Each structure stands twice: as C-alpha cells, then as structure tokens.
Amino acid sequence: MSIKRTREETYSSGNPLAGNEFGEFGVWARETGNVEQRMTVLKVAVIPGDGIGPEITDTAVAVMKAAAAKFDIKLEYDTKPAAAAAVDLGLPPLPDETLALCKASDAILCGPFGDPRWDNAPPAERPERAKLVLRKTFELYANLRPVKPVPALLDASPLRREIIDGADILIVRELVGGLYFAEPRGYFEDDKGRYGVNTMKYHAWEVERIGKVAFEAAKQRRNSVHSADKANALESMQLWRETIQKYRDKNYADVGLKHVFVDNCCMQLVAAPKQFDVIVAGNMFGDILSDIGAQITGSLGMLPSASLGTGTPLFEPVHGSAPDIAGKGKANPLAMILTAGMLFTHAAKRPDIGKAIDDAVANALDKGYRTADIARGASGEKLVGTREMGEAVLAAL
Ligand code: IPM
Ligand code: MG
C-alpha cells in the first residue's frame, strides 16, 4: 500500500491532527515503518527566549541534531531572538526578522518568554505578548499538552504514587480565542475610576474546531473527552457546553463525552487523575488546568506542548523563564527536549523520532539523573545541571 501525500496537502487539510501521532498517517507510518513519503528536510526556527530559555534550548537543539542524524532527517535551523531577549538588543519583542524566519520554516521551537523587569508593565508591553502574537499570527488554535508521569519520577510528584501511577492525559487547550484575545479589552476609566476589561467570548465555530481536535485525539487514545467549562456561571461557557455536545452527537457519537465544571475539574485532577483521557478547555481554563497537570508529572519542568493550527506549528515547554535560576546551568531541560520530540512527531510527521526522544528521556531518568527540581535526595540519584542532563539524554539516544 502506498499513500502519497505532500507536505502541502497535509498542511492544507485543515485538520491540525492530520498526519500526526493521532492521525491516520502517523499511525500508518509508525506501524509500517515506511519511510518513502517522510519529510527528509526539516526547517526549524529556533527562538531561545528569556531566562533559562537559551540554556535549555541549546540542550534541546543538541538532542534534535542527534535525532535528525540518527533518523536520516536533514535538519536546517536558524536562531532568532524574541521577547525580552530581543528588547535587550534594541529590537521589538517580536522582530520582523524573527517572524519572517518562522513563516519560512516548517516548525518553531520556542523557549519561555518573560522577564521580571516587566513585572509591573501592562500586558501589551510585556515580553510574553510576543508569544501570544506568534500563536495568533499562525492561527495556532490547538494547544496539545500531554500529561503522563515518567515511571522514574512517580515519587517526585507531591501527589501519592498510587494516585498518579497510570495517569495519561491530553489537555487540549483552545489557544487563540476566549479571554486572551476577545474584544473589548484594555484599560478604561469611568466615574468610579480606572478599570481593566477582558472578554470571554467564543463563537460556536471556534468551539467546534477545538472540539474536533479533542474528539479526533480521543479516537486514537481511550475514546473519552471531558469538556471543562463554567456553564453554571457564564453565558460563553453555556454556549461552549451546548456546542460541544451537539458537535459530538452529530460527528463523534462513538466518543464518550462528559461535561465538568472547571473548578471541579481542577479538584478531580489532583484527586483522581486516572479518570481522564482527553480534557478540552478554553484558553484561560486550559492554561490553569495544565499547570495543575504538571504536578502529576512531578515538575513543571517536565511538560512539553505543541501548538497546531493553520500556519507554522509552534513547540514550546509549558513552564516559564524561571529568572531566579537563569544562567546558572541548573534548569531542567527535559520539557524542552520532550518539546523537540513533539516537533518531530507533529511537524515532521515522525512519531517514531518523537518516541525515541521520549524513551531517551525516560532512560536518563531511570539511570538516576536528576536536576534539582525533580531530585528528592533518594539513593541512586545523580544531581546534575542542564548540560549533564542533556548529555545523559544524548547518550541514551
Ligand atoms: C502558557 C503560559 C502563557 C499563557 C503566558 C506566558 C502568556 O502561561 O503557555 O501556559 O498564559 O498562555
Ligand atoms: Mg501557563
């Protein structure tokens, strides 16, 4: 059997899951080991970002290079600044050159953005804004955040081993709408003084398109979707709930769907995470749920993400720029390395390489390598810095 599909066709299919580990092509490639139609040149725009970004990005790029060489992919990459790192060079937070590179690439590998020097600045002037602009520019509406504890770290989580052992969750976060983007927004003033406004607004079509991603993913997993909303208090979320239900009844009647209030979902995530397969949520609620999810994996330093949509896909760790430990060589690079794995899976349609990177990370952890955030002082642990952890992953790969 031979399926020919060009990259252009894959990209224009309108379904961001087509061709990745959940889509038919990804599964087919994995099962048959067929290499004929796989992308051989992969152009990556690398944006190290702020704080610990440059250190963990160096490490992840080294792993990417090794994986590409091993699996016969021609990796071409170029590095450009954004966020506070760009502002420090006298550039805007998202320089034209950086955006142009992203447009011309197959994927963006992006470090964390954020710098305490802007802590009191209004949102529009903060370095993080560059990330929101990138997400919006490429209409990256589907943010996939897998939450799955690595066996070696089951005791690193503040949650008891028996609660998290076996948890395997995919958080599907809507990324370009809702409270983060809808109008009106901004600062205003009335007779009672200054006030700030953000708007939670979702059109039914936005809910349907993220619902589709969640249902498609569930079909490739355990066939269950929890939709987290706040339909008991907010009209936008009542519409979300109705829309998801109708969309599922019409198109995915065979996929299980439960609605859950987001506050209750937070509680359930720490109390009984194993009940969840796919969780779909709007932008704000998905942001909160994924930080809670991080604790199931032991550390925010373990969580990768993929942002998919209609333009160049973007891959970034869920954690922030950790300015307190920046430049000290102590940061955990594993979320960034796992993020590079997701890049191979989703942008290069090579789930086999993504899996090899996941396995190499698990192997380094099995051997006892730990950065400070995941170390518990147990016997057999080797406390290492960013570079050594990267080297342990490279050795395993
Ligand atoms: C995330 C982050 C960002 C977000 C910030 C840095 C704007 O928390 O990716 O989870 O809220 O989306
Ligand atoms: Mg967040």
Short mmCIF file of C-alpha atoms and ligand atoms in Angstrom, two decimals:
data_model
loop_
_atom_site.label_atom_id
_atom_site.label_comp_id
_atom_site.label_asym_id
_atom_site.label_seq_id
_atom_site.Cartn_x
_atom_site.Cartn_y
_atom_site.Cartn_z
CA MET A 1 0.00 0.00 0.00
CA SER A 2 1.35 3.38 -0.85
CA ILE A 3 -0.20 6.65 0.22
CA LYS A 4 1.33 9.69 -1.36
CA ARG A 5 0.79 12.88 0.48
CA THR A 6 2.84 16.00 0.05
CA ARG A 7 3.59 18.29 2.93
CA GLU A 8 1.44 20.99 1.33
CA GLU A 9 -1.57 18.70 1.25
CA THR A 10 -1.06 17.77 4.86
CA TYR A 11 -0.83 21.38 5.90
CA SER A 12 -3.85 22.49 3.91
CA SER A 13 -6.07 19.67 5.09
CA GLY A 14 -7.45 22.00 7.75
CA ASN A 15 -7.18 19.34 10.41
CA PRO A 16 -4.15 20.00 12.58
CA LEU A 17 -4.16 16.40 13.68
CA ALA A 18 -3.93 15.00 10.16
CA GLY A 19 -0.58 13.34 9.87
CA ASN A 20 0.48 13.38 13.47
CA GLU A 21 0.53 10.63 16.02
CA PHE A 22 -3.25 10.74 16.31
CA GLY A 23 -3.93 10.97 12.59
CA GLU A 24 -4.11 8.13 10.12
CA PHE A 25 -0.77 8.88 8.51
CA GLY A 26 1.16 9.00 11.76
CA VAL A 27 -0.25 5.65 12.83
CA TRP A 28 0.36 4.18 9.40
CA ALA A 29 3.98 5.39 9.34
CA ARG A 30 4.60 4.02 12.80
CA GLU A 31 3.09 0.63 12.04
CA THR A 32 4.66 0.02 8.68
CA GLY A 33 7.97 1.72 9.28
CA ASN A 34 7.55 3.05 5.74
CA VAL A 35 9.99 5.84 5.07
CA GLU A 36 9.21 6.63 1.41
CA GLN A 37 6.96 9.59 1.96
CA ARG A 38 8.55 11.00 5.08
CA MET A 39 9.84 14.53 5.07
CA THR A 40 13.60 14.49 4.71
CA VAL A 41 14.36 18.21 5.16
CA LEU A 42 13.09 19.87 8.32
CA LYS A 43 13.48 23.63 8.66
CA VAL A 44 13.19 24.83 12.22
CA ALA A 45 13.04 28.39 13.51
CA VAL A 46 14.65 28.41 16.94
CA ILE A 47 13.66 31.14 19.41
CA PRO A 48 15.51 30.61 22.72
CA GLY A 49 13.50 33.24 24.61
CA ASP A 50 14.24 34.59 28.07
CA GLY A 51 15.64 33.45 31.41
CA ILE A 52 16.58 29.77 31.28
CA GLY A 53 15.45 29.69 27.62
CA PRO A 54 18.92 29.86 26.00
CA GLU A 55 20.39 27.06 28.20
CA ILE A 56 17.56 24.62 27.72
CA THR A 57 17.28 25.47 24.03
CA ASP A 58 20.98 24.68 23.45
CA THR A 59 20.42 21.32 25.07
CA ALA A 60 17.26 20.59 23.10
CA VAL A 61 18.90 21.60 19.82
CA ALA A 62 21.78 19.21 20.51
CA VAL A 63 19.25 16.42 21.01
CA MET A 64 17.38 17.43 17.86
CA LYS A 65 20.58 17.34 15.83
CA ALA A 66 21.49 13.91 17.14
CA ALA A 67 17.97 12.57 16.50
CA ALA A 68 17.92 14.01 12.99
CA ALA A 69 21.29 12.46 12.17
CA LYS A 70 20.27 9.11 13.59
CA PHE A 71 16.95 9.02 11.75
CA ASP A 72 18.20 10.43 8.48
CA ILE A 73 16.50 13.79 8.52
CA LYS A 74 18.20 16.86 7.19
CA LEU A 75 17.74 19.41 9.94
CA GLU A 76 18.16 23.04 8.98
CA TYR A 77 17.74 25.57 11.72
CA ASP A 78 18.29 29.23 12.35
CA THR A 79 18.12 31.09 15.66
CA LYS A 80 16.44 34.48 16.16
CA PRO A 81 15.54 36.49 19.26
CA ALA A 82 12.13 37.44 20.62
CA ALA A 83 10.65 38.74 23.87
CA ALA A 84 12.92 40.40 26.45
CA ALA A 85 15.99 38.97 24.68
CA ALA A 86 15.01 40.98 21.59
CA VAL A 87 14.19 44.14 23.54
CA ASP A 88 17.67 43.95 25.12
CA LEU A 89 19.11 44.06 21.60
CA GLY A 90 17.12 47.23 20.86
CA LEU A 91 14.50 45.31 18.86
CA PRO A 92 10.75 44.98 19.31
CA PRO A 93 9.53 41.88 21.28
CA LEU A 94 8.72 40.15 18.01
CA PRO A 95 11.22 41.43 15.41
CA ASP A 96 10.21 41.27 11.72
CA GLU A 97 13.21 39.06 11.01
CA THR A 98 12.11 36.55 13.61
CA LEU A 99 8.58 36.45 12.24
CA ALA A 100 9.89 36.08 8.68
CA LEU A 101 12.04 33.13 9.74
CA CYS A 102 9.03 31.48 11.40
CA LYS A 103 6.96 31.96 8.24
CA ALA A 104 9.66 30.34 6.13
CA SER A 105 10.10 27.35 8.45
CA ASP A 106 8.33 24.01 8.94
CA ALA A 107 8.23 24.44 12.72
CA ILE A 108 9.09 26.84 15.50
CA LEU A 109 10.98 25.65 18.58
CA CYS A 110 10.30 28.28 21.16
CA GLY A 111 11.69 28.80 24.65
CA PRO A 112 9.86 30.53 27.51
CA PHE A 113 9.18 34.28 27.33
CA GLY A 114 9.06 36.59 30.35
CA ASP A 115 11.33 38.82 32.40
CA PRO A 116 10.81 40.24 35.90
CA ARG A 117 11.91 43.69 34.67
CA TRP A 118 8.47 43.94 33.07
CA ASP A 119 6.56 42.65 36.10
CA ASN A 120 4.66 45.87 36.52
CA ALA A 121 4.22 46.67 32.83
CA PRO A 122 0.79 46.48 31.19
CA PRO A 123 0.16 43.23 29.25
CA ALA A 124 0.60 44.90 25.85
CA GLU A 125 4.20 45.86 26.72
CA ARG A 126 5.27 42.62 28.33
CA PRO A 127 7.63 40.22 26.52
CA GLU A 128 5.07 37.40 26.85
CA ARG A 129 2.92 39.30 24.38
CA ALA A 130 5.26 38.18 21.58
CA LYS A 131 4.19 34.60 22.20
CA LEU A 132 0.53 35.49 22.01
CA VAL A 133 1.20 37.32 18.74
CA LEU A 134 3.01 34.27 17.35
CA ARG A 135 0.13 32.00 18.32
CA LYS A 136 -2.38 34.34 16.71
CA THR A 137 -0.33 35.06 13.58
CA PHE A 138 -0.19 31.39 12.73
CA GLU A 139 -3.73 30.74 14.00
CA LEU A 140 -2.42 28.02 16.32
CA TYR A 141 -5.75 27.26 17.90
CA ALA A 142 -4.99 23.78 19.19
CA ASN A 143 -2.55 23.50 22.06
CA LEU A 144 -1.77 19.91 22.98
CA ARG A 145 -0.34 19.39 26.46
CA PRO A 146 0.25 15.73 27.29
CA VAL A 147 0.41 14.90 30.99
CA LYS A 148 1.92 11.49 31.65
CA PRO A 149 4.24 10.78 34.56
CA VAL A 150 7.54 9.13 33.70
CA PRO A 151 7.84 5.93 35.82
CA ALA A 152 11.16 7.04 37.37
CA LEU A 153 9.53 10.24 38.67
CA LEU A 154 6.45 8.74 40.29
CA ASP A 155 7.79 9.75 43.68
CA ALA A 156 8.80 13.26 42.58
CA SER A 157 5.18 14.42 42.46
CA PRO A 158 3.61 15.91 45.58
CA LEU A 159 0.73 13.53 44.85
CA ARG A 160 0.97 9.97 46.10
CA ARG A 161 2.32 7.37 43.71
CA GLU A 162 -0.89 5.32 43.68
CA ILE A 163 -2.89 8.37 42.64
CA ILE A 164 -0.76 9.23 39.62
CA ASP A 165 0.65 5.85 38.54
CA GLY A 166 -1.03 5.10 35.22
CA ALA A 167 -2.34 8.61 34.58
CA ASP A 168 -2.21 9.53 30.90
CA ILE A 169 -3.97 12.74 29.99
CA LEU A 170 -4.00 15.00 26.96
CA ILE A 171 -5.07 18.55 27.68
CA VAL A 172 -6.38 20.21 24.51
CA ARG A 173 -6.38 23.93 25.16
CA GLU A 174 -8.00 26.43 22.79
CA LEU A 175 -5.20 28.91 22.19
CA VAL A 176 -6.26 31.88 20.08
CA GLY A 177 -9.63 32.94 21.45
CA GLY A 178 -11.50 33.47 24.67
CA LEU A 179 -10.34 35.68 27.49
CA TYR A 180 -6.85 36.11 26.00
CA PHE A 181 -7.93 37.65 22.71
CA ALA A 182 -11.59 38.69 22.56
CA GLU A 183 -12.61 42.34 22.39
CA PRO A 184 -13.27 44.60 24.16
CA ARG A 185 -10.11 44.58 26.17
CA GLY A 186 -7.92 47.23 27.70
CA TYR A 187 -7.87 49.92 30.34
CA PHE A 188 -10.78 52.32 30.67
CA GLU A 189 -11.99 54.93 33.09
CA ASP A 190 -15.43 55.91 34.35
CA ASP A 191 -16.82 57.92 37.23
CA LYS A 192 -15.64 55.25 39.70
CA GLY A 193 -12.05 55.39 38.41
CA ARG A 194 -9.84 53.23 36.21
CA TYR A 195 -10.82 49.70 35.31
CA GLY A 196 -9.49 46.87 33.19
CA VAL A 197 -11.52 44.70 30.81
CA ASN A 198 -11.08 41.34 29.16
CA THR A 199 -13.83 39.45 27.46
CA MET A 200 -14.64 35.79 27.50
CA LYS A 201 -16.21 35.18 24.13
CA TYR A 202 -16.41 32.10 21.95
CA HIS A 203 -18.19 31.64 18.66
CA ALA A 204 -19.72 28.23 18.08
CA TRP A 205 -17.30 27.64 15.17
CA GLU A 206 -14.31 28.15 17.44
CA VAL A 207 -15.70 25.63 19.90
CA GLU A 208 -16.39 23.16 17.11
CA ARG A 209 -12.89 23.34 15.68
CA ILE A 210 -11.20 22.72 19.03
CA GLY A 211 -13.82 20.07 19.80
CA LYS A 212 -12.86 18.29 16.60
CA VAL A 213 -9.22 18.17 17.68
CA ALA A 214 -10.22 16.75 21.06
CA PHE A 215 -12.53 14.09 19.61
CA GLU A 216 -10.02 13.05 16.95
CA ALA A 217 -7.32 12.70 19.61
CA ALA A 218 -9.66 10.70 21.85
CA LYS A 219 -10.39 8.28 18.99
CA GLN A 220 -6.68 7.44 18.90
CA ARG A 221 -6.49 7.17 22.68
CA ARG A 222 -9.11 5.86 25.11
CA ASN A 223 -12.17 7.35 23.45
CA SER A 224 -13.16 9.72 26.20
CA VAL A 225 -13.39 13.51 26.35
CA HIS A 226 -14.04 15.69 29.38
CA SER A 227 -15.00 19.22 28.43
CA ALA A 228 -14.16 21.68 31.20
CA ASP A 229 -16.28 24.82 31.33
CA LYS A 230 -18.09 27.13 33.69
CA ALA A 231 -21.57 26.78 32.22
CA ASN A 232 -23.16 27.33 35.61
CA ALA A 233 -21.99 30.93 35.71
CA LEU A 234 -21.02 32.19 32.24
CA GLU A 235 -23.04 32.51 29.03
CA SER A 236 -19.95 32.00 26.87
CA MET A 237 -19.40 28.70 28.66
CA GLN A 238 -23.04 27.65 28.36
CA LEU A 239 -22.64 28.09 24.62
CA TRP A 240 -19.38 26.14 24.81
CA ARG A 241 -21.15 23.25 26.53
CA GLU A 242 -24.12 23.15 24.14
CA THR A 243 -21.87 23.40 21.10
CA ILE A 244 -19.50 20.63 22.17
CA GLN A 245 -22.46 18.35 22.95
CA LYS A 246 -24.21 18.99 19.61
CA TYR A 247 -20.97 18.64 17.68
CA ARG A 248 -20.17 15.35 19.35
CA ASP A 249 -23.71 13.96 18.85
CA LYS A 250 -23.53 14.81 15.16
CA ASN A 251 -19.96 13.74 14.38
CA TYR A 252 -18.49 11.63 17.16
CA ALA A 253 -21.40 9.72 18.68
CA ASP A 254 -19.00 6.87 19.46
CA VAL A 255 -16.71 9.02 21.62
CA GLY A 256 -17.59 9.41 25.30
CA LEU A 257 -18.22 12.98 26.42
CA LYS A 258 -18.63 14.33 29.93
CA HIS A 259 -19.03 17.96 30.88
CA VAL A 260 -17.31 19.10 34.02
CA PHE A 261 -17.14 22.48 35.70
CA VAL A 262 -13.57 23.70 35.56
CA ASP A 263 -13.24 24.22 39.32
CA ASN A 264 -14.37 20.67 39.88
CA CYS A 265 -12.03 19.51 37.11
CA CYS A 266 -9.09 21.08 38.99
CA MET A 267 -10.05 19.18 42.09
CA GLN A 268 -10.57 15.91 40.21
CA LEU A 269 -7.19 16.31 38.52
CA VAL A 270 -5.37 16.07 41.83
CA ALA A 271 -7.83 13.67 43.48
CA ALA A 272 -8.28 11.10 40.72
CA PRO A 273 -6.32 11.96 37.56
CA LYS A 274 -6.62 8.46 36.09
CA GLN A 275 -10.27 9.04 35.18
CA PHE A 276 -9.22 11.49 32.45
CA ASP A 277 -8.22 10.77 28.88
CA VAL A 278 -8.66 13.96 26.82
CA ILE A 279 -9.63 17.21 28.55
CA VAL A 280 -10.73 20.04 26.27
CA ALA A 281 -10.97 23.59 27.59
CA GLY A 282 -10.92 27.21 26.54
CA ASN A 283 -7.79 29.32 26.59
CA MET A 284 -7.84 30.54 30.20
CA PHE A 285 -9.11 27.34 31.80
CA GLY A 286 -6.71 25.22 29.75
CA ASP A 287 -3.82 27.36 30.98
CA ILE A 288 -4.76 26.73 34.59
CA LEU A 289 -5.53 23.04 34.15
CA SER A 290 -2.18 22.39 32.50
CA ASP A 291 -0.17 23.84 35.39
CA ILE A 292 -2.08 21.56 37.74
CA GLY A 293 -1.43 18.70 35.33
CA ALA A 294 2.28 19.47 35.56
CA GLN A 295 2.34 18.43 39.20
CA ILE A 296 1.15 14.98 38.16
CA THR A 297 4.40 14.62 36.22
CA GLY A 298 6.45 15.76 39.21
CA SER A 299 7.60 19.12 37.90
CA LEU A 300 6.54 21.90 35.56
CA GLY A 301 9.99 21.25 34.09
CA MET A 302 8.66 18.03 32.53
CA LEU A 303 5.75 19.29 30.43
CA PRO A 304 6.07 19.81 26.65
CA SER A 305 3.47 21.26 24.31
CA ALA A 306 2.57 21.54 20.65
CA SER A 307 0.51 24.37 19.20
CA LEU A 308 -1.10 23.44 15.92
CA GLY A 309 -3.41 25.24 13.56
CA THR A 310 -3.28 26.63 10.07
CA GLY A 311 0.24 28.18 9.97
CA THR A 312 3.73 27.15 11.07
CA PRO A 313 3.29 24.90 14.14
CA LEU A 314 4.96 26.05 17.35
CA PHE A 315 6.50 23.88 20.03
CA GLU A 316 7.23 25.17 23.50
CA PRO A 317 7.57 23.89 27.04
CA VAL A 318 4.68 24.70 29.37
CA HIS A 319 6.95 26.23 32.02
CA GLY A 320 8.11 29.83 32.26
CA SER A 321 11.51 31.52 32.05
CA ALA A 322 12.48 30.82 35.72
CA PRO A 323 14.56 34.03 36.07
CA ASP A 324 15.68 33.03 39.57
CA ILE A 325 17.88 30.24 38.21
CA ALA A 326 18.64 31.68 34.75
CA GLY A 327 22.25 31.43 33.58
CA LYS A 328 23.23 29.07 36.38
CA GLY A 329 23.16 25.87 34.35
CA LYS A 330 20.70 24.32 36.81
CA ALA A 331 17.48 24.36 34.82
CA ASN A 332 15.71 21.15 33.89
CA PRO A 333 15.93 20.87 30.07
CA LEU A 334 13.60 17.86 29.82
CA ALA A 335 10.38 19.73 28.98
CA MET A 336 12.25 21.46 26.16
CA ILE A 337 13.74 18.17 24.96
CA LEU A 338 10.32 16.47 25.07
CA THR A 339 9.00 19.50 23.19
CA ALA A 340 11.58 18.84 20.45
CA GLY A 341 10.21 15.28 20.39
CA MET A 342 6.70 16.63 19.78
CA LEU A 343 8.14 18.74 16.97
CA PHE A 344 9.36 15.62 15.18
CA THR A 345 6.04 13.87 15.78
CA HIS A 346 3.77 16.66 14.62
CA ALA A 347 5.77 18.84 12.23
CA ALA A 348 7.97 16.21 10.60
CA LYS A 349 5.25 13.52 10.85
CA ARG A 350 7.81 11.29 12.55
CA PRO A 351 6.20 9.83 15.66
CA ASP A 352 8.99 7.25 15.70
CA ILE A 353 11.55 10.00 16.40
CA GLY A 354 9.27 11.59 18.99
CA LYS A 355 9.05 8.26 20.73
CA ALA A 356 12.82 7.72 20.57
CA ILE A 357 13.31 11.08 22.34
CA ASP A 358 10.65 10.25 24.96
CA ASP A 359 12.37 6.91 25.56
CA ALA A 360 15.80 8.55 25.85
CA VAL A 361 14.44 10.95 28.49
CA ALA A 362 12.88 8.06 30.43
CA ASN A 363 16.16 6.18 30.16
CA ALA A 364 18.24 9.10 31.54
CA LEU A 365 15.81 9.33 34.45
CA ASP A 366 15.94 5.57 35.01
CA LYS A 367 19.71 5.89 35.31
CA GLY A 368 19.15 8.30 38.18
CA TYR A 369 19.98 11.65 36.55
CA ARG A 370 18.04 14.45 38.23
CA THR A 371 18.05 18.22 38.00
CA ALA A 372 17.29 19.99 41.28
CA ASP A 373 13.55 20.41 40.59
CA ILE A 374 12.98 16.66 40.32
CA ALA A 375 15.60 15.44 42.82
CA ARG A 376 14.39 14.01 46.10
CA GLY A 377 17.70 13.09 47.63
CA ALA A 378 16.94 9.38 47.24
CA SER A 379 19.80 6.92 46.89
CA GLY A 380 20.86 6.27 43.30
CA GLU A 381 20.03 9.83 42.24
CA LYS A 382 22.72 11.82 40.46
CA LEU A 383 22.13 15.53 40.85
CA VAL A 384 23.12 17.19 37.57
CA GLY A 385 22.84 20.51 35.77
CA THR A 386 21.26 21.39 32.44
CA ARG A 387 24.19 20.30 30.28
CA GLU A 388 24.81 16.99 32.00
CA MET A 389 21.13 16.12 31.80
CA GLY A 390 21.26 16.86 28.07
CA GLU A 391 24.31 14.65 27.73
CA ALA A 392 22.55 11.82 29.57
CA VAL A 393 19.65 12.05 27.10
CA LEU A 394 22.06 12.16 24.15
CA ALA A 395 23.87 9.08 25.46
CA ALA A 396 20.54 7.24 25.77
CA LEU A 397 19.54 8.25 22.28
C1 IPM B 1 1.50 29.17 28.96
C2 IPM B 1 1.90 30.46 29.61
C3 IPM B 1 1.45 31.63 28.73
C4 IPM B 1 -0.06 31.56 28.62
C5 IPM B 1 1.90 33.01 29.23
C6 IPM B 1 3.40 33.10 29.35
C7 IPM B 1 1.36 34.13 28.40
O1 IPM B 1 1.39 30.53 30.90
O2 IPM B 1 1.86 28.95 27.78
O3 IPM B 1 0.86 28.35 29.63
O4 IPM B 1 -0.77 32.03 29.52
O5 IPM B 1 -0.55 31.05 27.63
MG MG B 2 0.52 28.71 31.60
#
